[in-house]
Short mmCIF file of C-alpha atoms in Angstrom, two decimals:
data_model
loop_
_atom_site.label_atom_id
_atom_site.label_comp_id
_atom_site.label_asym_id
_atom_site.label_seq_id
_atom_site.Cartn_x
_atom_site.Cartn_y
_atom_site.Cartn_z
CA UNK A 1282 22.09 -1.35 3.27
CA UNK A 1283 19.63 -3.44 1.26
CA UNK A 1284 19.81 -7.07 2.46
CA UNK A 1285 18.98 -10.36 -0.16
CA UNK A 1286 16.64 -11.66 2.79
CA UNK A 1287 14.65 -8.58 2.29
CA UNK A 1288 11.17 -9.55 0.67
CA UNK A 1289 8.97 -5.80 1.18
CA UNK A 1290 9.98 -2.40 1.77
CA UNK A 1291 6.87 -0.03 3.11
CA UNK A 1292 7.43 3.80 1.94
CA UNK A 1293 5.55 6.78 3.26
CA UNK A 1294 5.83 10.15 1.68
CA UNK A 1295 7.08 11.95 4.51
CA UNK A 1296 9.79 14.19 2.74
CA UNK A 1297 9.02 13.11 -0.88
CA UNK A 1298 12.07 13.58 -1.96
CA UNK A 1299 14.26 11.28 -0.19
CA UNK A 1300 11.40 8.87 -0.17
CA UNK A 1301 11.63 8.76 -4.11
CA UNK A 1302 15.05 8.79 -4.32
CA UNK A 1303 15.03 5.65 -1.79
CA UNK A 1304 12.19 3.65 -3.83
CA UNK A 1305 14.67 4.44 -6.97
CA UNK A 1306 17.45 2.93 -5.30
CA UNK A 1307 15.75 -0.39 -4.26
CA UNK A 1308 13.65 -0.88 -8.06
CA UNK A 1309 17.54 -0.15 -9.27
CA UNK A 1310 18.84 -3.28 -7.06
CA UNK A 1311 15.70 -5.14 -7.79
CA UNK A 1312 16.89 -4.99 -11.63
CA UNK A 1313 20.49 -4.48 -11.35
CA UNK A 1314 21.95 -4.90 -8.00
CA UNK A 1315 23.99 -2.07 -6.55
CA UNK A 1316 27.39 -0.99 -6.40
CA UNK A 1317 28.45 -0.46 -2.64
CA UNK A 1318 31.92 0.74 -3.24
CA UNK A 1319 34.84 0.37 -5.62
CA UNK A 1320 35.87 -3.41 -4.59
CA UNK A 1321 32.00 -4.33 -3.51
CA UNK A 1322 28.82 -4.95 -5.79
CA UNK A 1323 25.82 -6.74 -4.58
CA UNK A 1324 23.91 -9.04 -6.85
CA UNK A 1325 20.49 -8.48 -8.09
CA UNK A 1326 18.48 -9.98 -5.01
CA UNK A 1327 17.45 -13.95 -5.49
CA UNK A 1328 13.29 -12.70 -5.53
CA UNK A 1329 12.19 -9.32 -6.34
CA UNK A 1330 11.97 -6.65 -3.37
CA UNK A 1331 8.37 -5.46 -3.42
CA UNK A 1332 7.64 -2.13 -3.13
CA UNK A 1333 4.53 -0.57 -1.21
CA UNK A 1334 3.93 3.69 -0.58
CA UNK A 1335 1.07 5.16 1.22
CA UNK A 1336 -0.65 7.87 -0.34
CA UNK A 1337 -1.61 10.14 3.06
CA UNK A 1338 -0.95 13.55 3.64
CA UNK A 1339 -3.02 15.84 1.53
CA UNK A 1340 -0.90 18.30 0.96
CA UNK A 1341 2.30 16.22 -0.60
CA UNK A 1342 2.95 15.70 -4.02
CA UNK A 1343 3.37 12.37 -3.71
CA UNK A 1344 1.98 11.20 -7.41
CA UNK A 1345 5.62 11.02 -7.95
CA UNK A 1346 5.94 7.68 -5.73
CA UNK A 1347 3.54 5.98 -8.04
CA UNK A 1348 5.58 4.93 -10.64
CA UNK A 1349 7.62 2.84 -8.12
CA UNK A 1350 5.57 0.76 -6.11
CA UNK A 1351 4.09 -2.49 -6.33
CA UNK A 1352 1.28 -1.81 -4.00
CA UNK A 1353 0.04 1.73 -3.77
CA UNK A 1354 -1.82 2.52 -0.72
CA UNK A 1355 -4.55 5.71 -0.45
CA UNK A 1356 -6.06 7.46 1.85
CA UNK A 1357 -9.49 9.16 2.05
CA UNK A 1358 -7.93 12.51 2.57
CA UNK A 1359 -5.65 12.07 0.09
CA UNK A 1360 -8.31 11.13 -2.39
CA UNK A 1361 -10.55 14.07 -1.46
CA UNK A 1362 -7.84 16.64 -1.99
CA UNK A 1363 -7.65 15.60 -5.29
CA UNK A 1364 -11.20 15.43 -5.94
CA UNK A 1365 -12.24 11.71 -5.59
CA UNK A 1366 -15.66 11.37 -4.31
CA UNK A 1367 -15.33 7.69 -3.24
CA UNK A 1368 -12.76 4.95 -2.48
CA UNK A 1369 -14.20 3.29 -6.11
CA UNK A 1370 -13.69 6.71 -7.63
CA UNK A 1371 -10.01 6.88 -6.42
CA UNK A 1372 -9.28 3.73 -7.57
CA UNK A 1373 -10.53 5.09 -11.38
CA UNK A 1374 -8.27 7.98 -10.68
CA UNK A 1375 -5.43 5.70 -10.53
CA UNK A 1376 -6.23 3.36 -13.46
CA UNK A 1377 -6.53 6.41 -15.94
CA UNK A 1378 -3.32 7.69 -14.31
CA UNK A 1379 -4.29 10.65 -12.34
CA UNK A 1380 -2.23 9.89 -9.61
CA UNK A 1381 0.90 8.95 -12.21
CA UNK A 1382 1.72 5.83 -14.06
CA UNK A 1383 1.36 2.51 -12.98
CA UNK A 1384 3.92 -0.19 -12.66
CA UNK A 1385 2.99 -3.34 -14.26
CA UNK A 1386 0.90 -5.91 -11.63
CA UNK A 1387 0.15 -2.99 -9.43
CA UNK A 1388 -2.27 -3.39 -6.56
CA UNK A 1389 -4.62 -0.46 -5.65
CA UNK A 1390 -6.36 0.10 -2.15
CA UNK A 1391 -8.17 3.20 -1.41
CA UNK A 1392 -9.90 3.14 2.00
CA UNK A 1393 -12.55 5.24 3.08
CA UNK A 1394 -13.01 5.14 6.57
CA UNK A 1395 -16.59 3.66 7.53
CA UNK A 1396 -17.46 2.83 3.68
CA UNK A 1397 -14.85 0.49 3.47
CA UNK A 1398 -12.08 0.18 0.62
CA UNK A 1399 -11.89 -0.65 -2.93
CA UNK A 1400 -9.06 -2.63 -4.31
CA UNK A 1401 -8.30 -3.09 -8.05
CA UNK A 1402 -5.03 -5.93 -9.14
CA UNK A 1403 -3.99 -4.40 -12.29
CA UNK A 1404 -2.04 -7.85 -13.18
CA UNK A 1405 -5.38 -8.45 -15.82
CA UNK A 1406 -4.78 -8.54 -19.50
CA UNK A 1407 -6.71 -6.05 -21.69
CA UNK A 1408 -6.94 -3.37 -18.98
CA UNK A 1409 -9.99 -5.36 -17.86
CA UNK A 1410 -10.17 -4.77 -14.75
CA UNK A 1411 -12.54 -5.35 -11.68
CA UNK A 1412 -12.92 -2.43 -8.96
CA UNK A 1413 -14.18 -4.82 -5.44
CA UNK A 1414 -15.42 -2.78 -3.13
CA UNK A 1415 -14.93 -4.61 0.47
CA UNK A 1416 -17.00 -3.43 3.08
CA UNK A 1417 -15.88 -2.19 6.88
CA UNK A 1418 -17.04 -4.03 9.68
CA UNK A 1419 -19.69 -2.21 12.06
CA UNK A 1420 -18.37 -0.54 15.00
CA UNK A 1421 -20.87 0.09 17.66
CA UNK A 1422 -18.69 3.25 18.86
CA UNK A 1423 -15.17 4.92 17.75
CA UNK A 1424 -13.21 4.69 20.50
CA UNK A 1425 -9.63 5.44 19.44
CA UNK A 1426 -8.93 5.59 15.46
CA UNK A 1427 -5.03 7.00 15.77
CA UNK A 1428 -3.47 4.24 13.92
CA UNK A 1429 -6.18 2.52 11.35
CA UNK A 1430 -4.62 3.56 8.49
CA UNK A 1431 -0.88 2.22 9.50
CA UNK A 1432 -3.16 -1.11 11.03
CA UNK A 1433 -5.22 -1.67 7.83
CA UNK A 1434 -1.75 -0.99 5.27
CA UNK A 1435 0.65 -3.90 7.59
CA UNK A 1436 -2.61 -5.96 7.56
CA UNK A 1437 -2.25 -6.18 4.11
CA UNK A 1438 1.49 -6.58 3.56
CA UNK A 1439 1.61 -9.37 6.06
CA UNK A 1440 -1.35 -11.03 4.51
CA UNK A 1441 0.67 -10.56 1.13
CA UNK A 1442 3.81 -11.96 2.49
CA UNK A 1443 1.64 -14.98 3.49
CA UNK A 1444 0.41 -15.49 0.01
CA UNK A 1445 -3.03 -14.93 0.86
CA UNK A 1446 -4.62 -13.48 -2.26
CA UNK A 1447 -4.75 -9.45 -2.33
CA UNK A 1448 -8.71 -9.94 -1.75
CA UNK A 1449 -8.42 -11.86 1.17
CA UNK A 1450 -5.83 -9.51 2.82
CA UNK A 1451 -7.98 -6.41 1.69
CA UNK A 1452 -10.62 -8.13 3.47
CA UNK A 1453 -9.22 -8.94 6.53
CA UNK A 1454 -7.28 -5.57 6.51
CA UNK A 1455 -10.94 -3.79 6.91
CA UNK A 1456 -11.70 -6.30 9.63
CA UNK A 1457 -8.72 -5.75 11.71
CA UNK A 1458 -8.86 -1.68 11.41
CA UNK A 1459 -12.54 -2.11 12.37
CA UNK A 1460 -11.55 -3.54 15.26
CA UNK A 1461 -8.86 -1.33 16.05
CA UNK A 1462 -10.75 1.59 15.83
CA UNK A 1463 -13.43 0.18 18.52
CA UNK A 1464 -10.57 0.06 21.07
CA UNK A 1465 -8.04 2.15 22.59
CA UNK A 1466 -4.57 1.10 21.36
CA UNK A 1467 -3.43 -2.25 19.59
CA UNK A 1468 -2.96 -4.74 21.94
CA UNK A 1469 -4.61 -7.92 21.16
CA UNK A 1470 -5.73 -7.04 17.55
CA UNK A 1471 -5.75 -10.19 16.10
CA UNK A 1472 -7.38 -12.38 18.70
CA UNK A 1473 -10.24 -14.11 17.43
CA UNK A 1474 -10.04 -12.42 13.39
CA UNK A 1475 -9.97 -15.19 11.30
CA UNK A 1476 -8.57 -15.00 7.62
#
């Protein structure tokens, strides 16, 4: 069950179904708390729960998740399925609501492998908003890249739950998948990256 201590909840579309139904359930408590059983009803939590889904898997219809998250997290291959040329392009996609409305204050990351990522905070007023693009770090040679994607999306999250600002952990998101992807496995990731 959903716990008041709980400050994120990270959602990947692997059946899209349940996953929806699940980030429905924890908005619901976010806004109304939730009825356990007949005798037991838990409070609306103290601070919001924030929500984050990856975009991934080509082939899902995940545009559904969307709607639901707080931080919305997108893949090259995703992007390319659906036509995007560029992580910048992506990010476009989402702001005219291509990939399904936005909630309010969303954060956008698209990454796109060796290019980088682009990042948009939708929290401006006047749908003014600034695309960054944040460039990847240079890798002399691609050792092992299973894992960049899941590295660079809890990068960000913990940076998040930090309160660094969603620049900063963009930033340092590309920097530690960089490095990830130059060696084989995860151990030692974070020695010697500085915010």
């Amino acid at each position: 069950y959903i716990n008041d201590g709980w400050n994120w909840i990270h959602f990947e579309g692997r059946n899209v179904e349940i996953t929806k139904q699940c980030m429905e359930l924890v908005t619901n408590y976010n806004k109304y708390g939730i009825k356990i059983s007949n005798t037991l009803t838990l409070s609306p939590p103290s601070s919001e729960i924030k929500i984050s889904v990856e975009l991934e898997k080509p082939n899902r219809p995940l545009e559904c998740l969307v709607p639901f998250a707080d931080l919305v997290l997108v893949s090259k291959e995703f992007s390319s399925q659906r036509q995007c040329n560029s992580a910048k392009e992506t990010i476009e996609a989402l702001l005219a609501g291509k990939f399904g409305t936005l909630k309010e204050n969303t954060k956008l990351s698209c990454t796109w492998g060796e290019k980088g990522a682009a990042i948009c905070n939708t929290s401006k007023k006047n749908n003014d908003y600034d695309i960054l693009e944040i460039p990847s770090i240079h890798v002399e040679h691609v050792v092992d890249s299973v894992g960049a994607g899941d590295t660079y999306n809890g990068a960000i999250i913990s940076m998040l739950l930090k309160s660094y600002s969603f620049e900063e952990s963009c930033k340092f998101a590309c920097r530690i998948a960089g490095k990830k992807v130059g060696q084989i496995g995860f151990k030692s990731l974070n020695n010697d990256l500085v915010v």
